[in-house]
Short mmCIF file of C-alpha atoms in Angstrom, two decimals:
data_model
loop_
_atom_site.label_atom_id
_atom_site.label_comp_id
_atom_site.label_asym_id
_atom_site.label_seq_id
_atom_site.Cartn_x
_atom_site.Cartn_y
_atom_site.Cartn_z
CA UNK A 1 0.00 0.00 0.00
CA UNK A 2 1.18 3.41 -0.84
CA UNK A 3 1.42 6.16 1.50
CA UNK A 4 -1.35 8.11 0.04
CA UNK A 5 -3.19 4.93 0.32
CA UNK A 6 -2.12 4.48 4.01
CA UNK A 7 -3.08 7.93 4.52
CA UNK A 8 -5.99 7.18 3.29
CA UNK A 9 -6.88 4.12 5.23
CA UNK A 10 -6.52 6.63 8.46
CA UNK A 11 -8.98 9.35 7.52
CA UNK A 12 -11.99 9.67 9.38
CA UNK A 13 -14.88 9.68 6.86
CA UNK A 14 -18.11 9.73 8.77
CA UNK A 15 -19.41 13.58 7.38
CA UNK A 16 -18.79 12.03 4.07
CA UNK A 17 -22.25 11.79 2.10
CA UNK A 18 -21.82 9.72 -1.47
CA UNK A 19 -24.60 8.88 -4.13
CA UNK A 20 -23.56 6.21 -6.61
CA UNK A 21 -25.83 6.85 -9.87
CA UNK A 22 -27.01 3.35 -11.76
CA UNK A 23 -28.83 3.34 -14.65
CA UNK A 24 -30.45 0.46 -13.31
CA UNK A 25 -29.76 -1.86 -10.78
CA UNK A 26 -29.92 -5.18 -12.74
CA UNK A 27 -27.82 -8.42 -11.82
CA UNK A 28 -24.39 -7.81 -13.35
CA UNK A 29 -20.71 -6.89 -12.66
CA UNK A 30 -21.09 -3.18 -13.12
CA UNK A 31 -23.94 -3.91 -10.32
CA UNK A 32 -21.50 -6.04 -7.95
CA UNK A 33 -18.77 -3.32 -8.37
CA UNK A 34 -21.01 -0.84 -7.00
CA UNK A 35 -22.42 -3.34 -4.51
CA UNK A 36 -19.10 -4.01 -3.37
CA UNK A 37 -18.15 -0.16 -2.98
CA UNK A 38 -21.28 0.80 -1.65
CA UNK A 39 -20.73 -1.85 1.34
CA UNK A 40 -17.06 -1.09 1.78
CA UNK A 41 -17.72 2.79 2.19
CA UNK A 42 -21.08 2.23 5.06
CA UNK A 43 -18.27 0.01 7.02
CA UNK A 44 -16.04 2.95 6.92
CA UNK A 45 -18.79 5.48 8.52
CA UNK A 46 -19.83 6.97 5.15
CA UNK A 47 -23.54 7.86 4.23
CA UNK A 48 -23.88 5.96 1.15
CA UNK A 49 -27.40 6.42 -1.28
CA UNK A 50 -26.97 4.35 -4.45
CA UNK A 51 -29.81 5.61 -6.92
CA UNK A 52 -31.20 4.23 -9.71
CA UNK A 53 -32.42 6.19 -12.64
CA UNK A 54 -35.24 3.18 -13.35
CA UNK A 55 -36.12 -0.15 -12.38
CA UNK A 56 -34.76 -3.34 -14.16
CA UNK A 57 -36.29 -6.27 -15.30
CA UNK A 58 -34.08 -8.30 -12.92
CA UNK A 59 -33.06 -6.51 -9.30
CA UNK A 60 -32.75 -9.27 -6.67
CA UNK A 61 -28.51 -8.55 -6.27
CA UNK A 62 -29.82 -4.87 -4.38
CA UNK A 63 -30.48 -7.67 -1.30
CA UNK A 64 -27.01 -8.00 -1.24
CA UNK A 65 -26.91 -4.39 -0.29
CA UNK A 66 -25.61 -3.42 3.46
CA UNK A 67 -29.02 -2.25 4.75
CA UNK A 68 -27.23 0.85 6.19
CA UNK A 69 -26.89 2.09 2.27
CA UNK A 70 -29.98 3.62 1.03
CA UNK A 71 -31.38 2.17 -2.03
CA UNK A 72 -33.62 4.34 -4.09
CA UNK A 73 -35.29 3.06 -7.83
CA UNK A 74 -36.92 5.84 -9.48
CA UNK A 75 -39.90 6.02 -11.25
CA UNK A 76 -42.60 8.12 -13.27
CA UNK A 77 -41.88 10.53 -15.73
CA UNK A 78 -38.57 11.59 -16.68
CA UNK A 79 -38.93 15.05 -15.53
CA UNK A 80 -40.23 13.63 -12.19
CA UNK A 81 -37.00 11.33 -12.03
CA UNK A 82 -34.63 14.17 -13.09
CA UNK A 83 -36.44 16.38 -10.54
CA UNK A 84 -35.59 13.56 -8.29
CA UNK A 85 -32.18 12.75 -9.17
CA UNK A 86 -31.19 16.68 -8.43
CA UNK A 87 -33.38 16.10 -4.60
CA UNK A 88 -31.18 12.97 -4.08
CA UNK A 89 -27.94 14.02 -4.59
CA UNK A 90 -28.21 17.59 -3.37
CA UNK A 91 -25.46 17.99 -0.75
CA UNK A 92 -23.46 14.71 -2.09
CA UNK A 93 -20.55 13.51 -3.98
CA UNK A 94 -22.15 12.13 -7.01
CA UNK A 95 -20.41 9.17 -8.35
CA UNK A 96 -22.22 8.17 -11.74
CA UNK A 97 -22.08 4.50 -12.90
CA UNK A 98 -23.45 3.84 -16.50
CA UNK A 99 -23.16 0.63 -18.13
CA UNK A 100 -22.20 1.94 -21.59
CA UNK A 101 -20.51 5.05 -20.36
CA UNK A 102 -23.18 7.58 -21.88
CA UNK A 103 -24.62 9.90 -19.75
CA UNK A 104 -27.69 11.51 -21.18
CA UNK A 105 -27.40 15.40 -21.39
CA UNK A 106 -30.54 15.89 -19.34
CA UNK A 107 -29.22 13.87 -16.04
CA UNK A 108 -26.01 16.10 -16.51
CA UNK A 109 -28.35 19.30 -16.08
CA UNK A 110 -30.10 18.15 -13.24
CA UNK A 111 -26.18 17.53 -11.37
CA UNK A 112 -25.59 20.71 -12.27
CA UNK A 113 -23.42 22.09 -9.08
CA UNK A 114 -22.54 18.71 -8.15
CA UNK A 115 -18.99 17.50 -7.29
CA UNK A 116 -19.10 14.74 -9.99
CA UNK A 117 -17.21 11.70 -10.67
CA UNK A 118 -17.71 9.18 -13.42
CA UNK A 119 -16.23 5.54 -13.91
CA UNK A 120 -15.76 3.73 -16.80
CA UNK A 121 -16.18 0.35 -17.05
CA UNK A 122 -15.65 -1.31 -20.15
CA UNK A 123 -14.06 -0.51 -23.62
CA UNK A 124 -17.64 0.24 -25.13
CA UNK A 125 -16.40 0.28 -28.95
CA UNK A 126 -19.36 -1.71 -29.88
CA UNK A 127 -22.03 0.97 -27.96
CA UNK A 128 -20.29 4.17 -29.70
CA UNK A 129 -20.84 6.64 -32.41
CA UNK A 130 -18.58 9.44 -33.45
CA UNK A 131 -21.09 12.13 -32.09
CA UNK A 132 -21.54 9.99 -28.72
CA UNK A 133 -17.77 9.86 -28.22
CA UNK A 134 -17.77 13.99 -28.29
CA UNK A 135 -20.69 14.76 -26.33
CA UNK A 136 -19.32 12.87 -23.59
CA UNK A 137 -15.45 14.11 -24.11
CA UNK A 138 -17.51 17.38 -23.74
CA UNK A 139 -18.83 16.56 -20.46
CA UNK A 140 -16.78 14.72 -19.13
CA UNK A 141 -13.51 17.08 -19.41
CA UNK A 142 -15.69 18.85 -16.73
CA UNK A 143 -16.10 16.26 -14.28
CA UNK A 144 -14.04 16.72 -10.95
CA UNK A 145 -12.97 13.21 -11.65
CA UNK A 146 -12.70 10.59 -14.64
CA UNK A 147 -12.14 7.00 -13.05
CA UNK A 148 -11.42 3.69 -15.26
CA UNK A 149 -11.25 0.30 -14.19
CA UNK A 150 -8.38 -0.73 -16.10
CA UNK A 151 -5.41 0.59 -18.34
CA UNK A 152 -7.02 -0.42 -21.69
CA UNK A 153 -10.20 1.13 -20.02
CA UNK A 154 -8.05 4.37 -19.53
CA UNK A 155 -6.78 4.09 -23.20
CA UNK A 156 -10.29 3.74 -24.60
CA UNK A 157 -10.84 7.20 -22.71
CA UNK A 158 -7.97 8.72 -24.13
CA UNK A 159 -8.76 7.37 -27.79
CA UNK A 160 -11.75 6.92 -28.38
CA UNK A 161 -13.92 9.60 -26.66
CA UNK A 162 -10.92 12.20 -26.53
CA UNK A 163 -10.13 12.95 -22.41
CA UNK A 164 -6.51 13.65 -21.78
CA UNK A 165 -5.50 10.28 -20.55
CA UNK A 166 -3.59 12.43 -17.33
CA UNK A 167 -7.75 13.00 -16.38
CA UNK A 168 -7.94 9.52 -15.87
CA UNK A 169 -6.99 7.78 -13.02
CA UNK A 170 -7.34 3.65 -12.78
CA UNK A 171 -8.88 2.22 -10.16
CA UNK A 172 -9.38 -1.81 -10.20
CA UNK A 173 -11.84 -3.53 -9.99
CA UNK A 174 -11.35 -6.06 -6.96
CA UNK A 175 -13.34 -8.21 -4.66
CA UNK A 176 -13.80 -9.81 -1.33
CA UNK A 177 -13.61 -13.50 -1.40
CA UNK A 178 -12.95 -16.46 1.20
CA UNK A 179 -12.52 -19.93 -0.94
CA UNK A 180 -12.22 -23.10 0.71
CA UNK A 181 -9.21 -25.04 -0.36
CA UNK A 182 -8.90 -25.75 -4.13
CA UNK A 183 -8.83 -29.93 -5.26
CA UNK A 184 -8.96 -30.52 -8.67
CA UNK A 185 -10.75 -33.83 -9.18
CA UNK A 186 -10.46 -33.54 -12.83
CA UNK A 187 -7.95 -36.67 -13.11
CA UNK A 188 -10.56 -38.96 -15.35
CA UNK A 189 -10.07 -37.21 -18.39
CA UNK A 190 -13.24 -35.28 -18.40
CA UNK A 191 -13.12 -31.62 -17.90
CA UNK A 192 -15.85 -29.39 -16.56
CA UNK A 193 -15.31 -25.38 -17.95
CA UNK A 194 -17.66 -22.28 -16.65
CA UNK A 195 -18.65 -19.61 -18.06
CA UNK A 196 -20.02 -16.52 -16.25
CA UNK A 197 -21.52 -13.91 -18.57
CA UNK A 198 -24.39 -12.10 -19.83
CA UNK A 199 -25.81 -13.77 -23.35
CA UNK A 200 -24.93 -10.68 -24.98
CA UNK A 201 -22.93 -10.22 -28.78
CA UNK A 202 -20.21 -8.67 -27.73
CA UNK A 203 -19.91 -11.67 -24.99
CA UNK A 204 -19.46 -14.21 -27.99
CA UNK A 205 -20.82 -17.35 -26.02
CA UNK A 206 -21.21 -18.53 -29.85
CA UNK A 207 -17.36 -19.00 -30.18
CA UNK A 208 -17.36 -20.84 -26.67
CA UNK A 209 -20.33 -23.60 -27.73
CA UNK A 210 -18.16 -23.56 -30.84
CA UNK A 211 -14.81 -24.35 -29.53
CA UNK A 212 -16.53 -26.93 -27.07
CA UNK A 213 -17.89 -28.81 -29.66
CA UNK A 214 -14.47 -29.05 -31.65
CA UNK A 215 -12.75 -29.98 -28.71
CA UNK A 216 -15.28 -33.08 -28.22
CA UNK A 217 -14.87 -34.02 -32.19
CA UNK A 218 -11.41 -34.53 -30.90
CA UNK A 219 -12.05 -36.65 -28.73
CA UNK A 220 -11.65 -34.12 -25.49
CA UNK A 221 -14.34 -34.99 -22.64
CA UNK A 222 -15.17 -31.32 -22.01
CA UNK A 223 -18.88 -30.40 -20.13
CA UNK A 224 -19.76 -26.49 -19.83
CA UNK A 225 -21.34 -24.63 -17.22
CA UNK A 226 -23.09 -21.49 -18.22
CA UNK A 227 -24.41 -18.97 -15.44
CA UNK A 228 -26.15 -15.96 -17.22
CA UNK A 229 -29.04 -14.73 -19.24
CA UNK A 230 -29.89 -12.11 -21.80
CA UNK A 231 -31.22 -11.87 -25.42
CA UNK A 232 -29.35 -14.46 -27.28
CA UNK A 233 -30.19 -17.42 -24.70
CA UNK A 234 -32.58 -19.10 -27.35
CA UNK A 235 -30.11 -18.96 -30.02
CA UNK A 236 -27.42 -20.36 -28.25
CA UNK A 237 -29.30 -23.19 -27.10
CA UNK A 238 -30.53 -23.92 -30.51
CA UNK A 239 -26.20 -23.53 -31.55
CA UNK A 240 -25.40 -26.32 -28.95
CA UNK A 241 -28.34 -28.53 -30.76
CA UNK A 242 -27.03 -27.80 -34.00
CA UNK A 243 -23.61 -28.40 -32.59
CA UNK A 244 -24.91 -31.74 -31.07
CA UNK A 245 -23.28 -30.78 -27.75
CA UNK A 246 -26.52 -30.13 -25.99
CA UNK A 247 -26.02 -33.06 -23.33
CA UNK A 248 -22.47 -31.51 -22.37
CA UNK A 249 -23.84 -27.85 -21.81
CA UNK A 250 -25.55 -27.02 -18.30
CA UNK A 251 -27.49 -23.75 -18.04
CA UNK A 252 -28.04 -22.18 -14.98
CA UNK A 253 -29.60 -18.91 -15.78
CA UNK A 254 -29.09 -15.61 -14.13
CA UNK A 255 -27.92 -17.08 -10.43
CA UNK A 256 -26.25 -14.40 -8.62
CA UNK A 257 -26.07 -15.98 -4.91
CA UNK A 258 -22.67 -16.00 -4.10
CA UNK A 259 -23.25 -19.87 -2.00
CA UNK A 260 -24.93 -21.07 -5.06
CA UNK A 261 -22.40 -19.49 -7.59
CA UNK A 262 -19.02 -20.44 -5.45
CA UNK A 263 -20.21 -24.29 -5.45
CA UNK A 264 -20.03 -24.67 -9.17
CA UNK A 265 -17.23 -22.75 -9.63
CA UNK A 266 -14.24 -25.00 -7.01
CA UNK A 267 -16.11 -28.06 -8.73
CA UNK A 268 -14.70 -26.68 -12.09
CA UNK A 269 -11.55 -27.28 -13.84
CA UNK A 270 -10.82 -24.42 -16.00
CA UNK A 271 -13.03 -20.68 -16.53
CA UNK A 272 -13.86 -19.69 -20.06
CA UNK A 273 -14.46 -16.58 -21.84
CA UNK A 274 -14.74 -15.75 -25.38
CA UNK A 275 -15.46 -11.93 -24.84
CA UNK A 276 -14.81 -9.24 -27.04
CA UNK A 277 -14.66 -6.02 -25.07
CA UNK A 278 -14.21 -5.93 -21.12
CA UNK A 279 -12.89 -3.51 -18.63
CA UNK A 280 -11.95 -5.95 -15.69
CA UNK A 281 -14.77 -8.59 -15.09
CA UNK A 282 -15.85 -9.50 -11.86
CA UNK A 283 -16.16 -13.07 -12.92
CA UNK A 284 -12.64 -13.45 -13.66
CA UNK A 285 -11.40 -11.84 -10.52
CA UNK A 286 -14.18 -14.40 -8.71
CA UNK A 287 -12.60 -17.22 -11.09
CA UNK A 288 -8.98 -16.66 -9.76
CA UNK A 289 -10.32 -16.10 -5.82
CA UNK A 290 -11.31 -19.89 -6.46
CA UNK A 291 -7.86 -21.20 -8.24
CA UNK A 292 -8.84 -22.09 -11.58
CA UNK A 293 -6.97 -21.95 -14.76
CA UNK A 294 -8.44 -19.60 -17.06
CA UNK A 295 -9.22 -19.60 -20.86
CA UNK A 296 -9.85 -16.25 -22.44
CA UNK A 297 -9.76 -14.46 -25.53
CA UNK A 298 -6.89 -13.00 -26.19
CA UNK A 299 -7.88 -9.22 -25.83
CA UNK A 300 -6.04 -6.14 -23.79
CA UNK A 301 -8.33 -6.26 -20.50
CA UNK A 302 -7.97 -9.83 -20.05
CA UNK A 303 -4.11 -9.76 -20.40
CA UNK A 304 -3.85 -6.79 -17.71
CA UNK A 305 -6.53 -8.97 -15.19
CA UNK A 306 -5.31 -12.24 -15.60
CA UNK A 307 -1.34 -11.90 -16.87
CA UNK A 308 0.24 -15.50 -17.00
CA UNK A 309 -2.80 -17.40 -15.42
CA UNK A 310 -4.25 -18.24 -18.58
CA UNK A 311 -4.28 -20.21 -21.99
CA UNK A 312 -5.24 -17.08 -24.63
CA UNK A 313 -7.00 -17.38 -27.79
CA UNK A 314 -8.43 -15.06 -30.71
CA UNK A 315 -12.18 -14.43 -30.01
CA UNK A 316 -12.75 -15.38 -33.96
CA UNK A 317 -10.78 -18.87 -33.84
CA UNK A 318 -12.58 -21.62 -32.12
CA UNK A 319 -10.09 -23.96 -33.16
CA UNK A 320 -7.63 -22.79 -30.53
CA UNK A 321 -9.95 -22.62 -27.77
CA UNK A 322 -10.30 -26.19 -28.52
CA UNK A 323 -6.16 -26.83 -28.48
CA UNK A 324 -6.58 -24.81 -24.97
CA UNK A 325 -9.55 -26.87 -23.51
CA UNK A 326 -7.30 -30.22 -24.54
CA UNK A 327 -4.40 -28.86 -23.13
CA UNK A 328 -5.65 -28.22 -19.73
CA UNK A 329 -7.90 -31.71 -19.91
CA UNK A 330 -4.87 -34.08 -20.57
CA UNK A 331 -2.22 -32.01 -18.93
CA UNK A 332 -2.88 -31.91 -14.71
CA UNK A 333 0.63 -30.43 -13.85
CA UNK A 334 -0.33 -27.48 -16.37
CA UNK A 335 -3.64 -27.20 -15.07
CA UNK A 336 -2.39 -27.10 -11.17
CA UNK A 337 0.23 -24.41 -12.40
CA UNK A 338 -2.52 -22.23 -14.01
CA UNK A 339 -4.29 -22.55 -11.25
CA UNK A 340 -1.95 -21.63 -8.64
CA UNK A 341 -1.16 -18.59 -10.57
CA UNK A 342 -4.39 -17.73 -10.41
CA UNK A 343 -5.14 -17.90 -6.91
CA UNK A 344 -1.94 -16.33 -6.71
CA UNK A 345 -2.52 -13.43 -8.91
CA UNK A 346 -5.90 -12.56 -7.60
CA UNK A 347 -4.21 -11.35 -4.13
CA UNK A 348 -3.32 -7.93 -6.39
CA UNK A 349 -6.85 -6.79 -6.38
CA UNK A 350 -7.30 -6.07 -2.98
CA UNK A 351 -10.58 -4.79 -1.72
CA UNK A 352 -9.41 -2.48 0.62
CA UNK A 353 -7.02 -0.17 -1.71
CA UNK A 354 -9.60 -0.45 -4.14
CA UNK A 355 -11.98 1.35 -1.58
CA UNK A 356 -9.32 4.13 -0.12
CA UNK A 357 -8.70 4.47 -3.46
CA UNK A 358 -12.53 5.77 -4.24
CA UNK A 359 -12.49 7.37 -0.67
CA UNK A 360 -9.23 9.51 -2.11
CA UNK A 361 -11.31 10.64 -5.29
CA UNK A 362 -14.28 11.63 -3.36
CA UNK A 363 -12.30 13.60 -1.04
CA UNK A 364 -10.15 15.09 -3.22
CA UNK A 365 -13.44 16.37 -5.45
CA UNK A 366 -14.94 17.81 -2.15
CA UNK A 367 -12.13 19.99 -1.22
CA UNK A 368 -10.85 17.84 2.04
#
């Protein structure tokens, strides 16, 4: 820990007042991130409101809220909720959390006067526009504080929607986790993979079913966990029919209980993901908290989050995710290594410097 960070630590923080701004509070990783931080900063003495501009079609992880932070959903009209957004946060540091990093014109005018700060949380290359990209560079160079979750997160700033990368400070995603004991029981030949994502495009669960079912024309023994939901759920199960790998593909759905989630992921061997843009997923950072070797596509976030615990391949090239699967499902001493590394290298994102590192932002935008 650095000594700003140390300094940090020491503050006393209870006149603080914070509002973290969601879009919505749905079941996700933006939505653990600020779950997390939210929790972290009510332990420390802070008054913590985490707003959200509507309701979601899925909001059970807001239980997992400390029930000393304030959870507000807002509905009606839009004026009404802009009229309430500027109520809410009147007197706060407003932190804003959007899942595509837009932030509509209108919910800038009603923080007028605030002391804002925004995070970033993906690359969103696949959300932009050229005229999106400049409205928010023009807001956004007048934010107290520009926050990104990762380097390549920083660099899409800098980029792609034009801040002066010295605006942007990174901040890590990170996590609190206590795993039992790791024992890969993986030594039959068959190897069980899981995948934690959204059924989204840009999440390319296509390429995963894909590589699965090349691995298994080779003769590989692989079975695949999926835990998530979204819009392309139908199609993919129709893709592992197709594929004829429908017996060797469990789907769980959206489960979001950590003692349901942690269960299926120590009786895994390996973590998969096929991904095209990230910032710093949660579900890796949980994947490493619980040993296992990881399998991603070989893109900038996942490099920077998961360094040399993982087998990399190009999102567009099933084939090698297949090589990787086989690897890891006739090779134990690779997969222990892997995993060690892992566990190893998910010690750097470390809850606490993650939340004096917020705490530092928040004070430094109010003046203290």
């Amino acid at each position: 820990m650095s000594e700003l960070d140390e300094t940090a630590a020491q503050q006393d923080d209870s006149d603080l007042r914070v509002c973290l701004l969601v879009r919505y509070f749905t079941v996700g990783g933006l939505e653990r991130v600020v779950t997390s931080l939210a929790n972290e900063l009510v332990e420390r003495g802070v008054d913590v409101r985490v707003v959200a501009l509507a309701v979601a079609k899925r909001n059970a992880l807001m239980t997992e809220l400390d029930p000393r932070v304030e959870a507000v959903s807002l509905s009606g009209s839009p004026l009404k909720r802009l009229a309430d957004v500027a109520r809410l946060t009147r007197g706060r540091v407003v932190h804003i959390h959007f899942g595509d990093g837009r932030i509509h014109p209108l919910v800038r005018l009603a923080l007028k006067g605030r002391r804002v700060v925004v995070s970033y949380h993906s690359v969103y290359t696949h959300k932009r526009s050229w005229l999106r990209n400049r409205i928010d560079q023009y807001f956004n160079r007048r934010a107290a504080q520009v926050l990104a979750v990762s380097e390549a997160v920083r660099d899409f700033c800098a980029s792609q929607v034009g801040l002066a990368p010295q605006q942007v400070e990174v901040v890590p995603n990170a996590i609190r986790v206590d795993c039992p004991e790791r024992v890969d029981e993986g030594s039959d030949g068959r190897l069980t993979v899981i995948s934690l994502a959204g059924l989204y495009p840009h999440k390319n669960q296509a390429a995963v079913l894909a590589g699965v079912a090349q691995a298994r024309r080779r003769g590989v023994d692989v079975h695949l966990r999926v835990i998530g939901d979204g819009p392309e759920m139908a199609e993919l199960y129709q893709q592992s029919l197709a594929l004829g790998i429908a017996d060797a593909v469990e789907w769980y759905g959206q489960v979001w209980r950590r003692d349901l989630v942690l269960p299926l992921l120590m009786s895994s061997q390996a973590f998969v993901s096929a991904s095209r843009f990230e910032g710093m997923p949660i579900s890796i950072l949980e994947a490493m908290a619980a040993g296992l070797p990881l399998v991603l596509s070989d893109i900038p976030p996942h490099h920077e989050t998961a360094g040399e615990a993982c087998l990399y391949f190009p999102p567009d090239e099933p084939q090698e995710l297949a090589s990787a699967l086989a690897e890891l499902a006739t090779d134990p001493h690779r997969r222990k290594e892997l995993g060690e590394f892992s566990l190893e290298r998910s010690g750097h994102f470390d809850l606490d410097l993650f939340t004096d590192r917020h705490l530092r932002a928040y004070r430094r935008v109010s003046g203290r």
